[in-house]
Amino acid sequence: MPEDDLERLIAAHLDDALDADEAARLHARLRADGDARHLLIAAARHAAALPRLALEPDARAAMPSPTPLPEAASARPRAPWRWPAAAAVFIATVGLGMLIRTTPPPLDLRVDGQAQIAHRAAESAGGPWLHAGDRITTSTGPATLSWTSEGTRLELAPASALTVEVASGAKRLRLERGALQAEVAHQPVDGGVTIVTPFGRVEVVGTRFAVQIQEHGSTVTVERGAVRLVAEAAGQPAVRLESGYAATLSGAAISHPVPQATAPPAGATAAGDPTAGSAQVVHVGPADWHDGAGWEGDLVDGAIRARLQSDSPVTRIILPLRRPDGYLRLARDLRCTLRLHVDQATTCALLLVCDRADGGDWLGNLQGERRLVAGDQELVLSADDLRPVAGSGLTMPPGSRIIGIAVMTWGPAADLRLHDVELRR
């Protein structure tokens, strides 16, 4: 920043005439440049003395000599300072430390990227700085909300909408639709960030996490730290979600936390897998059903009907095991498609039982779930949607065989009719 521009910004600051962008520039310069801070102090002291000279002629002799300006700042002639004394006295009294450590809330939260801003307050219109009540929407591209004083950032995905309810301190934002990923710096005692969704809220004091709103729930995944989940319905206990786990807020309840999926890296193949790199498709459905083949389910009207479990509100279909070859090998490009019918809105889950690629006796369960509406459905899950079930191991070795398949519904349990399961890689 040129010295002339710095002088102009200091003058405007003491006149209380800075706009949002100018205040941010001055704030950044004062934090990084000691000479700029000395210049501001000297200007404030000089301005504070001017009214005394005008109103009290006899005070000239008693007035202390002004503090010399830093050498770098006094190398060229300057215009006389003409700022109001009240502002100068305030700065001298409060101290420069307070000025460079605190920023008014409207000058702390800004948005960058492909966003549309609906400003609630007229004074904030036309700039990137956000106030309480401002609404941000994205369409084809993402946007970044950042608190410049602490390093907290929210990455708002395309096709999302968010409203700022509280911009500073204990910050609160309402995610109306879409998704975001948050990097929250450690918060002071009176701070924190709360993300409110239509199905509940996420409370955090420092972590990295993601929130995605779907039709019937909000999925939260924690990469680092921990968050507190609170359901929209009253009376539900809050759930602490730790690093490496995910859960879903459905409004009335919170799903049991499960470990996030740990899939093989893109392009990874299992050593010794003769089918690596070649497309494979497996279909299982009513044509394969017959008594004594290991099914749990009933053939009804050309579909496999799930059975209600006696000890839980779950309906379930178990497809027969096919060892030693299994159904298919686990891979990054795995795609699972279920064609089914449910008679009411419910949560549907696909469970894959896997063995070890080397033929050992290690077993692990992968599970993916979706909230479905009533009617005919086509549920598609990729490897990224499948998460290891708690207690079954945290990783799936590349090349593990899928040796068992189950399809379940709950919350509430529905009359589930399965037409087809397709595994493709």
PDB file of C-alpha atoms in Angstrom, residues 100-352:
ATOM      1  CA  ILE A 100      -5.743  -4.111  15.531  1.00  0.00           C
ATOM      2  CA  ARG A 101      -7.206  -7.010  17.544  1.00  0.00           C
ATOM      3  CA  THR A 102     -10.879  -6.290  17.016  1.00  0.00           C
ATOM      4  CA  THR A 103     -12.895  -5.671  13.900  1.00  0.00           C
ATOM      5  CA  PRO A 104     -16.582  -4.754  13.792  1.00  0.00           C
ATOM      6  CA  PRO A 105     -18.620  -7.869  12.889  1.00  0.00           C
ATOM      7  CA  PRO A 106     -19.759  -6.536   9.474  1.00  0.00           C
ATOM      8  CA  LEU A 107     -16.082  -6.168   8.460  1.00  0.00           C
ATOM      9  CA  ASP A 108     -15.101  -9.672   9.610  1.00  0.00           C
ATOM     10  CA  LEU A 109     -17.292 -12.065   7.575  1.00  0.00           C
ATOM     11  CA  ARG A 110     -16.994 -11.898   3.806  1.00  0.00           C
ATOM     12  CA  VAL A 111     -18.037 -14.036   0.855  1.00  0.00           C
ATOM     13  CA  ASP A 112     -16.054 -14.775  -2.305  1.00  0.00           C
ATOM     14  CA  GLY A 113     -16.854 -16.839  -5.377  1.00  0.00           C
ATOM     15  CA  GLN A 114     -19.939 -17.392  -7.490  1.00  0.00           C
ATOM     16  CA  ALA A 115     -22.538 -16.194  -4.998  1.00  0.00           C
ATOM     17  CA  GLN A 116     -25.583 -13.970  -5.035  1.00  0.00           C
ATOM     18  CA  ILE A 117     -26.023 -11.856  -1.892  1.00  0.00           C
ATOM     19  CA  ALA A 118     -29.349 -10.530  -0.663  1.00  0.00           C
ATOM     20  CA  HIS A 119     -28.332  -7.885   1.902  1.00  0.00           C
ATOM     21  CA  ARG A 120     -30.791  -7.265   4.693  1.00  0.00           C
ATOM     22  CA  ALA A 121     -29.251  -3.961   5.776  1.00  0.00           C
ATOM     23  CA  ALA A 122     -29.078  -1.140   3.254  1.00  0.00           C
ATOM     24  CA  GLU A 123     -25.668  -0.018   4.492  1.00  0.00           C
ATOM     25  CA  SER A 124     -24.096  -3.374   3.578  1.00  0.00           C
ATOM     26  CA  ALA A 125     -25.354  -3.503   0.000  1.00  0.00           C
ATOM     27  CA  GLY A 126     -22.853  -3.681  -2.812  1.00  0.00           C
ATOM     28  CA  GLY A 127     -19.870  -5.326  -1.055  1.00  0.00           C
ATOM     29  CA  PRO A 128     -18.580  -8.758  -0.043  1.00  0.00           C
ATOM     30  CA  TRP A 129     -18.896  -8.140   3.719  1.00  0.00           C
ATOM     31  CA  LEU A 130     -21.813  -9.888   5.406  1.00  0.00           C
ATOM     32  CA  HIS A 131     -24.122  -8.812   8.240  1.00  0.00           C
ATOM     33  CA  ALA A 132     -26.675 -10.736  10.260  1.00  0.00           C
ATOM     34  CA  GLY A 133     -29.734 -11.323   8.085  1.00  0.00           C
ATOM     35  CA  ASP A 134     -27.854 -11.473   4.772  1.00  0.00           C
ATOM     36  CA  ARG A 135     -28.708 -14.447   2.523  1.00  0.00           C
ATOM     37  CA  ILE A 136     -26.227 -16.129   0.160  1.00  0.00           C
ATOM     38  CA  THR A 137     -27.208 -18.393  -2.726  1.00  0.00           C
ATOM     39  CA  THR A 138     -25.088 -20.295  -5.257  1.00  0.00           C
ATOM     40  CA  SER A 139     -26.142 -21.755  -8.572  1.00  0.00           C
ATOM     41  CA  THR A 140     -23.505 -23.270 -10.879  1.00  0.00           C
ATOM     42  CA  GLY A 141     -20.389 -22.601  -8.801  1.00  0.00           C
ATOM     43  CA  PRO A 142     -19.195 -22.655  -5.175  1.00  0.00           C
ATOM     44  CA  ALA A 143     -18.602 -19.773  -2.776  1.00  0.00           C
ATOM     45  CA  THR A 144     -16.411 -19.269   0.296  1.00  0.00           C
ATOM     46  CA  LEU A 145     -17.505 -17.552   3.508  1.00  0.00           C
ATOM     47  CA  SER A 146     -14.562 -16.576   5.719  1.00  0.00           C
ATOM     48  CA  TRP A 147     -14.035 -14.870   9.062  1.00  0.00           C
ATOM     49  CA  THR A 148     -10.844 -12.997   8.257  1.00  0.00           C
ATOM     50  CA  SER A 149      -9.825 -12.410  11.882  1.00  0.00           C
ATOM     51  CA  GLU A 150      -9.701 -16.107  12.865  1.00  0.00           C
ATOM     52  CA  GLY A 151      -9.349 -18.288   9.775  1.00  0.00           C
ATOM     53  CA  THR A 152     -12.774 -19.988   9.927  1.00  0.00           C
ATOM     54  CA  ARG A 153     -14.043 -20.885   6.439  1.00  0.00           C
ATOM     55  CA  LEU A 154     -17.224 -22.361   5.000  1.00  0.00           C
ATOM     56  CA  GLU A 155     -17.175 -23.754   1.454  1.00  0.00           C
ATOM     57  CA  LEU A 156     -20.735 -23.482   0.136  1.00  0.00           C
ATOM     58  CA  ALA A 157     -21.466 -25.969  -2.656  1.00  0.00           C
ATOM     59  CA  PRO A 158     -23.277 -25.079  -5.901  1.00  0.00           C
ATOM     60  CA  ALA A 159     -27.093 -24.999  -5.742  1.00  0.00           C
ATOM     61  CA  SER A 160     -27.055 -24.031  -2.053  1.00  0.00           C
ATOM     62  CA  ALA A 161     -28.668 -21.329   0.080  1.00  0.00           C
ATOM     63  CA  LEU A 162     -27.554 -20.024   3.477  1.00  0.00           C
ATOM     64  CA  THR A 163     -28.643 -17.184   5.762  1.00  0.00           C
ATOM     65  CA  VAL A 164     -26.377 -15.499   8.319  1.00  0.00           C
ATOM     66  CA  GLU A 165     -28.303 -15.285  11.602  1.00  0.00           C
ATOM     67  CA  VAL A 166     -25.417 -14.211  13.888  1.00  0.00           C
ATOM     68  CA  ALA A 167     -22.205 -13.000  12.233  1.00  0.00           C
ATOM     69  CA  SER A 168     -19.796 -12.764  15.188  1.00  0.00           C
ATOM     70  CA  GLY A 169     -19.144 -14.263  18.611  1.00  0.00           C
ATOM     71  CA  ALA A 170     -21.341 -17.348  18.879  1.00  0.00           C
ATOM     72  CA  LYS A 171     -21.877 -17.489  15.122  1.00  0.00           C
ATOM     73  CA  ARG A 172     -25.067 -19.028  13.733  1.00  0.00           C
ATOM     74  CA  LEU A 173     -25.906 -19.792  10.090  1.00  0.00           C
ATOM     75  CA  ARG A 174     -28.965 -21.461   8.585  1.00  0.00           C
ATOM     76  CA  LEU A 175     -28.300 -23.872   5.690  1.00  0.00           C
ATOM     77  CA  GLU A 176     -31.580 -23.969   3.797  1.00  0.00           C
ATOM     78  CA  ARG A 177     -30.537 -26.283   0.981  1.00  0.00           C
ATOM     79  CA  GLY A 178     -27.447 -27.791  -0.616  1.00  0.00           C
ATOM     80  CA  ALA A 179     -24.204 -28.603   1.181  1.00  0.00           C
ATOM     81  CA  LEU A 180     -21.193 -27.016   2.825  1.00  0.00           C
ATOM     82  CA  GLN A 181     -17.802 -27.996   4.162  1.00  0.00           C
ATOM     83  CA  ALA A 182     -16.469 -26.154   7.210  1.00  0.00           C
ATOM     84  CA  GLU A 183     -12.994 -25.479   8.571  1.00  0.00           C
ATOM     85  CA  VAL A 184     -13.609 -23.944  12.006  1.00  0.00           C
ATOM     86  CA  ALA A 185     -10.711 -22.418  13.918  1.00  0.00           C
ATOM     87  CA  HIS A 186     -10.593 -22.981  17.671  1.00  0.00           C
ATOM     88  CA  GLN A 187     -13.213 -20.705  19.202  1.00  0.00           C
ATOM     89  CA  PRO A 188     -13.062 -18.569  22.374  1.00  0.00           C
ATOM     90  CA  VAL A 189     -15.292 -19.339  25.350  1.00  0.00           C
ATOM     91  CA  ASP A 190     -18.058 -17.068  24.041  1.00  0.00           C
ATOM     92  CA  GLY A 191     -17.640 -18.249  20.441  1.00  0.00           C
ATOM     93  CA  GLY A 192     -18.539 -21.262  18.361  1.00  0.00           C
ATOM     94  CA  VAL A 193     -20.308 -21.991  15.098  1.00  0.00           C
ATOM     95  CA  THR A 194     -23.806 -23.450  14.779  1.00  0.00           C
ATOM     96  CA  ILE A 195     -25.134 -24.715  11.439  1.00  0.00           C
ATOM     97  CA  VAL A 196     -28.936 -24.945  11.506  1.00  0.00           C
ATOM     98  CA  THR A 197     -30.608 -27.290   8.998  1.00  0.00           C
ATOM     99  CA  PRO A 198     -34.289 -28.147   8.479  1.00  0.00           C
ATOM    100  CA  PHE A 199     -33.690 -31.389  10.409  1.00  0.00           C
ATOM    101  CA  GLY A 200     -31.558 -30.219  13.341  1.00  0.00           C
ATOM    102  CA  ARG A 201     -28.392 -28.311  14.092  1.00  0.00           C
ATOM    103  CA  VAL A 202     -24.638 -28.891  14.223  1.00  0.00           C
ATOM    104  CA  GLU A 203     -22.689 -27.182  17.004  1.00  0.00           C
ATOM    105  CA  VAL A 204     -18.893 -26.911  16.910  1.00  0.00           C
ATOM    106  CA  VAL A 205     -16.053 -25.060  18.618  1.00  0.00           C
ATOM    107  CA  GLY A 206     -13.233 -26.024  16.241  1.00  0.00           C
ATOM    108  CA  THR A 207     -13.084 -28.822  13.671  1.00  0.00           C
ATOM    109  CA  ARG A 208     -13.459 -29.792  10.016  1.00  0.00           C
ATOM    110  CA  PHE A 209     -16.787 -31.268   8.962  1.00  0.00           C
ATOM    111  CA  ALA A 210     -19.341 -31.381   6.151  1.00  0.00           C
ATOM    112  CA  VAL A 211     -23.142 -31.057   6.035  1.00  0.00           C
ATOM    113  CA  GLN A 212     -25.358 -32.154   3.163  1.00  0.00           C
ATOM    114  CA  ILE A 213     -29.129 -31.627   3.086  1.00  0.00           C
ATOM    115  CA  GLN A 214     -31.180 -34.312   1.350  1.00  0.00           C
ATOM    116  CA  GLU A 215     -34.915 -34.706   0.965  1.00  0.00           C
ATOM    117  CA  HIS A 216     -35.506 -36.368   4.319  1.00  0.00           C
ATOM    118  CA  GLY A 217     -32.398 -35.652   6.358  1.00  0.00           C
ATOM    119  CA  SER A 218     -29.070 -33.859   6.789  1.00  0.00           C
ATOM    120  CA  THR A 219     -25.916 -35.990   6.670  1.00  0.00           C
ATOM    121  CA  VAL A 220     -22.955 -34.813   8.786  1.00  0.00           C
ATOM    122  CA  THR A 221     -19.416 -36.178   8.409  1.00  0.00           C
ATOM    123  CA  VAL A 222     -16.508 -35.161  10.664  1.00  0.00           C
ATOM    124  CA  GLU A 223     -12.978 -35.164   9.281  1.00  0.00           C
ATOM    125  CA  ARG A 224     -11.224 -33.679  12.321  1.00  0.00           C
ATOM    126  CA  GLY A 225     -12.325 -32.740  15.846  1.00  0.00           C
ATOM    127  CA  ALA A 226     -15.901 -33.325  16.977  1.00  0.00           C
ATOM    128  CA  VAL A 227     -19.355 -31.771  16.641  1.00  0.00           C
ATOM    129  CA  ARG A 228     -22.567 -31.902  18.661  1.00  0.00           C
ATOM    130  CA  LEU A 229     -25.750 -32.922  16.824  1.00  0.00           C
ATOM    131  CA  VAL A 230     -29.153 -31.745  18.048  1.00  0.00           C
ATOM    132  CA  ALA A 231     -32.352 -33.074  16.433  1.00  0.00           C
ATOM    133  CA  GLU A 232     -35.123 -30.696  15.403  1.00  0.00           C
ATOM    134  CA  ALA A 233     -37.667 -32.565  17.551  1.00  0.00           C
ATOM    135  CA  ALA A 234     -37.765 -31.607  21.210  1.00  0.00           C
ATOM    136  CA  GLY A 235     -36.762 -34.123  23.841  1.00  0.00           C
ATOM    137  CA  GLN A 236     -34.185 -35.984  21.737  1.00  0.00           C
ATOM    138  CA  PRO A 237     -30.748 -36.386  23.355  1.00  0.00           C
ATOM    139  CA  ALA A 238     -27.838 -34.644  21.641  1.00  0.00           C
ATOM    140  CA  VAL A 239     -25.170 -36.823  20.017  1.00  0.00           C
ATOM    141  CA  ARG A 240     -21.423 -36.126  19.997  1.00  0.00           C
ATOM    142  CA  LEU A 241     -19.983 -37.049  16.597  1.00  0.00           C
ATOM    143  CA  GLU A 242     -16.255 -37.778  16.649  1.00  0.00           C
ATOM    144  CA  SER A 243     -13.594 -37.519  13.960  1.00  0.00           C
ATOM    145  CA  GLY A 244     -13.942 -40.204  11.279  1.00  0.00           C
ATOM    146  CA  TYR A 245     -17.669 -40.778  11.860  1.00  0.00           C
ATOM    147  CA  ALA A 246     -20.903 -39.781  10.114  1.00  0.00           C
ATOM    148  CA  ALA A 247     -24.561 -39.541  11.156  1.00  0.00           C
ATOM    149  CA  THR A 248     -27.867 -38.326   9.755  1.00  0.00           C
ATOM    150  CA  LEU A 249     -30.268 -35.791  11.276  1.00  0.00           C
ATOM    151  CA  SER A 250     -33.809 -36.734  10.238  1.00  0.00           C
ATOM    152  CA  GLY A 251     -35.750 -34.164  12.265  1.00  0.00           C
ATOM    153  CA  ALA A 252     -37.258 -36.630  14.740  1.00  0.00           C
ATOM    154  CA  ALA A 253     -34.032 -38.472  15.586  1.00  0.00           C
ATOM    155  CA  ILE A 254     -30.313 -38.883  14.909  1.00  0.00           C
ATOM    156  CA  SER A 255     -28.970 -42.050  13.305  1.00  0.00           C
ATOM    157  CA  HIS A 256     -26.341 -44.124  15.074  1.00  0.00           C
ATOM    158  CA  PRO A 257     -22.856 -42.780  14.167  1.00  0.00           C
ATOM    159  CA  VAL A 258     -20.952 -45.022  11.758  1.00  0.00           C
ATOM    160  CA  PRO A 259     -17.338 -44.811  10.533  1.00  0.00           C
ATOM    161  CA  GLN A 260     -16.847 -43.009   7.241  1.00  0.00           C
ATOM    162  CA  ALA A 261     -16.096 -45.113   4.185  1.00  0.00           C
ATOM    163  CA  THR A 262     -12.463 -45.974   3.599  1.00  0.00           C
ATOM    164  CA  ALA A 263     -12.384 -47.044  -0.043  1.00  0.00           C
ATOM    165  CA  PRO A 264      -9.285 -48.062  -2.029  1.00  0.00           C
ATOM    166  CA  PRO A 265      -7.584 -45.170  -3.868  1.00  0.00           C
ATOM    167  CA  ALA A 266      -8.894 -44.376  -7.330  1.00  0.00           C
ATOM    168  CA  GLY A 267      -7.473 -46.804  -9.841  1.00  0.00           C
ATOM    169  CA  ALA A 268      -6.297 -49.292  -7.207  1.00  0.00           C
ATOM    170  CA  THR A 269      -6.739 -52.967  -8.069  1.00  0.00           C
ATOM    171  CA  ALA A 270      -6.224 -56.074  -6.019  1.00  0.00           C
ATOM    172  CA  ALA A 271      -3.027 -58.032  -6.545  1.00  0.00           C
ATOM    173  CA  GLY A 272      -3.801 -61.343  -8.175  1.00  0.00           C
ATOM    174  CA  ASP A 273      -7.325 -60.349  -9.208  1.00  0.00           C
ATOM    175  CA  PRO A 274      -7.737 -61.856 -12.703  1.00  0.00           C
ATOM    176  CA  THR A 275     -10.739 -59.603 -13.435  1.00  0.00           C
ATOM    177  CA  ALA A 276      -9.070 -56.323 -12.436  1.00  0.00           C
ATOM    178  CA  GLY A 277      -9.784 -53.652 -15.022  1.00  0.00           C
ATOM    179  CA  SER A 278     -12.589 -55.577 -16.723  1.00  0.00           C
ATOM    180  CA  ALA A 279     -16.282 -54.730 -16.336  1.00  0.00           C
ATOM    181  CA  GLN A 280     -18.408 -57.126 -14.293  1.00  0.00           C
ATOM    182  CA  VAL A 281     -22.139 -57.104 -13.587  1.00  0.00           C
ATOM    183  CA  VAL A 282     -24.047 -59.338 -11.158  1.00  0.00           C
ATOM    184  CA  HIS A 283     -27.866 -59.396 -10.982  1.00  0.00           C
ATOM    185  CA  VAL A 284     -29.781 -61.074  -8.152  1.00  0.00           C
ATOM    186  CA  GLY A 285     -33.570 -61.085  -7.961  1.00  0.00           C
ATOM    187  CA  PRO A 286     -36.785 -63.126  -7.886  1.00  0.00           C
ATOM    188  CA  ALA A 287     -35.527 -65.414 -10.697  1.00  0.00           C
ATOM    189  CA  ASP A 288     -32.806 -66.650  -8.311  1.00  0.00           C
ATOM    190  CA  TRP A 289     -35.122 -67.169  -5.349  1.00  0.00           C
ATOM    191  CA  HIS A 290     -36.141 -70.639  -4.219  1.00  0.00           C
ATOM    192  CA  ASP A 291     -36.694 -72.366  -0.887  1.00  0.00           C
ATOM    193  CA  GLY A 292     -33.624 -73.865   0.669  1.00  0.00           C
ATOM    194  CA  ALA A 293     -31.190 -71.555  -1.160  1.00  0.00           C
ATOM    195  CA  GLY A 294     -30.409 -69.453   1.909  1.00  0.00           C
ATOM    196  CA  TRP A 295     -32.773 -66.534   1.355  1.00  0.00           C
ATOM    197  CA  GLU A 296     -34.464 -64.627   4.161  1.00  0.00           C
ATOM    198  CA  GLY A 297     -37.557 -63.228   2.502  1.00  0.00           C
ATOM    199  CA  ASP A 298     -40.692 -64.390   0.733  1.00  0.00           C
ATOM    200  CA  LEU A 299     -41.540 -64.512  -2.969  1.00  0.00           C
ATOM    201  CA  VAL A 300     -44.764 -62.516  -3.359  1.00  0.00           C
ATOM    202  CA  ASP A 301     -46.264 -61.265  -6.660  1.00  0.00           C
ATOM    203  CA  GLY A 302     -42.952 -61.537  -8.536  1.00  0.00           C
ATOM    204  CA  ALA A 303     -40.919 -59.670  -5.910  1.00  0.00           C
ATOM    205  CA  ILE A 304     -39.005 -60.643  -2.770  1.00  0.00           C
ATOM    206  CA  ARG A 305     -40.833 -59.349   0.298  1.00  0.00           C
ATOM    207  CA  ALA A 306     -38.833 -58.430   3.414  1.00  0.00           C
ATOM    208  CA  ARG A 307     -39.617 -60.067   6.731  1.00  0.00           C
ATOM    209  CA  LEU A 308     -40.247 -58.068   9.896  1.00  0.00           C
ATOM    210  CA  GLN A 309     -37.706 -58.918  12.600  1.00  0.00           C
ATOM    211  CA  SER A 310     -39.251 -60.095  15.859  1.00  0.00           C
ATOM    212  CA  ASP A 311     -36.775 -58.263  18.098  1.00  0.00           C
ATOM    213  CA  SER A 312     -36.555 -54.905  16.299  1.00  0.00           C
ATOM    214  CA  PRO A 313     -38.586 -52.537  14.057  1.00  0.00           C
ATOM    215  CA  VAL A 314     -36.637 -53.658  10.977  1.00  0.00           C
ATOM    216  CA  THR A 315     -37.700 -55.460   7.824  1.00  0.00           C
ATOM    217  CA  ARG A 316     -34.944 -57.440   6.118  1.00  0.00           C
ATOM    218  CA  ILE A 317     -34.068 -59.463   3.060  1.00  0.00           C
ATOM    219  CA  ILE A 318     -30.919 -61.617   3.069  1.00  0.00           C
ATOM    220  CA  LEU A 319     -29.606 -62.854  -0.254  1.00  0.00           C
ATOM    221  CA  PRO A 320     -27.919 -66.291  -0.158  1.00  0.00           C
ATOM    222  CA  LEU A 321     -24.136 -66.582   0.303  1.00  0.00           C
ATOM    223  CA  ARG A 322     -21.999 -67.625  -2.663  1.00  0.00           C
ATOM    224  CA  ARG A 323     -18.671 -68.769  -1.304  1.00  0.00           C
ATOM    225  CA  PRO A 324     -15.883 -69.264  -2.191  1.00  0.00           C
ATOM    226  CA  ASP A 325     -16.194 -66.962  -5.223  1.00  0.00           C
ATOM    227  CA  GLY A 326     -18.694 -64.538  -3.726  1.00  0.00           C
ATOM    228  CA  TYR A 327     -20.710 -62.047  -5.740  1.00  0.00           C
ATOM    229  CA  LEU A 328     -17.978 -59.628  -6.769  1.00  0.00           C
ATOM    230  CA  ARG A 329     -14.706 -58.098  -5.563  1.00  0.00           C
ATOM    231  CA  LEU A 330     -14.692 -54.778  -3.764  1.00  0.00           C
ATOM    232  CA  ALA A 331     -13.227 -51.939  -5.849  1.00  0.00           C
ATOM    233  CA  ARG A 332     -13.271 -48.156  -6.030  1.00  0.00           C
ATOM    234  CA  ASP A 333     -15.547 -48.227  -9.077  1.00  0.00           C
ATOM    235  CA  LEU A 334     -18.173 -50.466  -7.429  1.00  0.00           C
ATOM    236  CA  ARG A 335     -21.756 -49.382  -8.156  1.00  0.00           C
ATOM    237  CA  CYS A 336     -24.775 -50.915  -6.410  1.00  0.00           C
ATOM    238  CA  THR A 337     -28.317 -50.451  -7.752  1.00  0.00           C
ATOM    239  CA  LEU A 338     -31.460 -51.623  -5.934  1.00  0.00           C
ATOM    240  CA  ARG A 339     -34.852 -51.595  -7.637  1.00  0.00           C
ATOM    241  CA  LEU A 340     -37.569 -51.870  -5.032  1.00  0.00           C
ATOM    242  CA  HIS A 341     -40.949 -50.702  -3.750  1.00  0.00           C
ATOM    243  CA  VAL A 342     -41.832 -49.377  -0.277  1.00  0.00           C
ATOM    244  CA  ASP A 343     -45.301 -48.496   0.963  1.00  0.00           C
ATOM    245  CA  GLN A 344     -44.215 -45.490   3.066  1.00  0.00           C
ATOM    246  CA  ALA A 345     -41.325 -43.118   3.594  1.00  0.00           C
ATOM    247  CA  THR A 346     -38.500 -45.009   5.287  1.00  0.00           C
ATOM    248  CA  THR A 347     -34.740 -45.435   5.570  1.00  0.00           C
ATOM    249  CA  CYS A 348     -33.391 -48.178   3.324  1.00  0.00           C
ATOM    250  CA  ALA A 349     -29.937 -49.702   3.791  1.00  0.00           C
ATOM    251  CA  LEU A 350     -27.754 -52.022   1.727  1.00  0.00           C
ATOM    252  CA  LEU A 351     -25.349 -54.215   3.734  1.00  0.00           C
ATOM    253  CA  LEU A 352     -22.402 -55.975   2.052  1.00  0.00           C
TER     254      LEU A 352
END
